[in-house]
Amino acid sequence: MSLFLHGYRYSVYVRIVRLVLAEKGAAYERVEVNPFAADVPAEYLRLHPFGRVPALVHDGFALYETGAITRYVDRAFPGPALQPEDPKRLARMDQIMGVVDAYAYWPLVRQVFVHDVVRPHMGTAGDAAELEKGLAASAKVLDALETLAAADSWLTGPDISLADFHLGAMVAYFAQSPRGTQLLTAQPRLSTWWQRFKARPSVVATDPGLPVTQA
């Protein structure tokens, strides 16, 4: 069997897939691709015509889009099931993943994390106005996710699901901002969930560190 994960080390979407692969115990080879580079390799564009990350190749079967990849990995590999069987819980998982993609990624990662953590780390000033916009949008999406989160161990119920990894990879960056942590702490369910999630071995093992280029 051959399994290759193409992606950028610091991408939250690559980390989502890495988390799921770790939970399934699947061995794979990671191929570094920087989607921010001016010259994304032509061979990668044949895998992903839009030049984004990640892309997965399993025994010659190529797949891109994070949600498609994680659902495939869950079905194709042995290990704990990461998608609920109950239709309502499964729908909630899909809903949370959709909310995270549409409304959480940009403010949590590209606005708060980049401008409050990455740029200072690299010795440049963050954009204060962009940070404030990100914090306002983050508060709104965290409110929504707090309402959607199950009153249980994980976001969709007693068992961890793909929704937890989808959100968790983004919160791992967001929570490095002191102001981001303040917003997260104000959400009782999400705050408790995050403390539990960040201690998982898969989360510790896939920590990419701080970006040295863009996030």
Tab-separated table of N, CA and C in Angstrom, residues 138-151 179-195:
chain	number	residue	atom	x	y	z
A	138	SER	N	-14.831	36.218	15.123
A	138	SER	CA	-14.569	35.004	15.897
A	138	SER	C	-15.573	34.853	17.030
A	139	ALA	N	-15.880	35.947	17.706
A	139	ALA	CA	-16.855	35.888	18.794
A	139	ALA	C	-18.201	35.386	18.285
A	140	LYS	N	-18.588	35.848	17.113
A	140	LYS	CA	-19.876	35.434	16.545
A	140	LYS	C	-19.887	33.951	16.204
A	141	VAL	N	-18.825	33.466	15.573
A	141	VAL	CA	-18.817	32.056	15.175
A	141	VAL	C	-18.654	31.152	16.389
A	142	LEU	N	-17.910	31.587	17.402
A	142	LEU	CA	-17.794	30.788	18.620
A	142	LEU	C	-19.131	30.702	19.346
A	143	ASP	N	-19.889	31.790	19.344
A	143	ASP	CA	-21.246	31.743	19.911
A	143	ASP	C	-22.085	30.679	19.212
A	144	ALA	N	-22.015	30.662	17.891
A	144	ALA	CA	-22.797	29.693	17.120
A	144	ALA	C	-22.342	28.268	17.405
A	145	LEU	N	-21.041	28.048	17.460
A	145	LEU	CA	-20.517	26.704	17.708
A	145	LEU	C	-20.805	26.248	19.132
A	146	GLU	N	-20.793	27.171	20.073
A	146	GLU	CA	-21.160	26.827	21.455
A	146	GLU	C	-22.588	26.298	21.510
A	147	THR	N	-23.467	26.901	20.741
A	147	THR	CA	-24.865	26.457	20.695
A	147	THR	C	-24.988	25.093	20.034
A	148	LEU	N	-24.190	24.838	18.999
A	148	LEU	CA	-24.264	23.569	18.277
A	148	LEU	C	-23.591	22.424	19.021
A	149	ALA	N	-22.604	22.725	19.858
A	149	ALA	CA	-21.834	21.676	20.531
A	149	ALA	C	-22.719	20.860	21.464
A	150	ALA	N	-22.534	19.551	21.426
A	150	ALA	CA	-23.302	18.656	22.287
A	150	ALA	C	-22.875	18.837	23.745
A	151	ALA	N	-23.811	18.585	24.656
A	151	ALA	CA	-23.497	18.621	26.088
A	151	ALA	C	-22.879	17.283	26.473
A	179	ARG	N	-5.923	37.120	23.200
A	179	ARG	CA	-7.287	37.622	23.040
A	179	ARG	C	-8.195	36.534	22.470
A	180	GLY	N	-7.623	35.660	21.660
A	180	GLY	CA	-8.385	34.518	21.197
A	180	GLY	C	-8.750	33.605	22.350
A	181	THR	N	-7.800	33.362	23.237
A	181	THR	CA	-8.055	32.516	24.405
A	181	THR	C	-9.150	33.112	25.275
A	182	GLN	N	-9.164	34.430	25.419
A	182	GLN	CA	-10.218	35.087	26.200
A	182	GLN	C	-11.596	34.777	25.622
A	183	LEU	N	-11.717	34.871	24.310
A	183	LEU	CA	-13.000	34.583	23.670
A	183	LEU	C	-13.385	33.121	23.841
A	184	LEU	N	-12.419	32.236	23.721
A	184	LEU	CA	-12.696	30.811	23.858
A	184	LEU	C	-13.112	30.468	25.284
A	185	THR	N	-12.449	31.057	26.258
A	185	THR	CA	-12.747	30.787	27.666
A	185	THR	C	-14.155	31.228	28.035
A	186	ALA	N	-14.679	32.199	27.319
A	186	ALA	CA	-16.039	32.687	27.591
A	186	ALA	C	-17.115	31.706	27.149
A	187	GLN	N	-16.732	30.648	26.440
A	187	GLN	CA	-17.684	29.645	25.946
A	187	GLN	C	-17.503	28.359	26.763
A	188	PRO	N	-18.397	28.069	27.710
A	188	PRO	CA	-18.170	26.943	28.636
A	188	PRO	C	-17.968	25.597	27.952
A	189	ARG	N	-18.825	25.248	27.011
A	189	ARG	CA	-18.698	23.941	26.362
A	189	ARG	C	-17.432	23.865	25.514
A	190	LEU	N	-17.205	24.895	24.711
A	190	LEU	CA	-16.032	24.878	23.842
A	190	LEU	C	-14.732	24.913	24.640
A	191	SER	N	-14.735	25.663	25.729
A	191	SER	CA	-13.536	25.749	26.552
A	191	SER	C	-13.196	24.396	27.172
A	192	THR	N	-14.202	23.711	27.703
A	192	THR	CA	-13.994	22.379	28.276
A	192	THR	C	-13.572	21.396	27.189
A	193	TRP	N	-14.239	21.484	26.038
A	193	TRP	CA	-13.898	20.615	24.900
A	193	TRP	C	-12.447	20.821	24.490
A	194	TRP	N	-11.989	22.066	24.411
A	194	TRP	CA	-10.633	22.345	23.962
A	194	TRP	C	-9.593	21.757	24.920
A	195	GLN	N	-9.828	21.866	26.220
A	195	GLN	CA	-8.888	21.294	27.184
A	195	GLN	C	-8.764	19.787	26.994
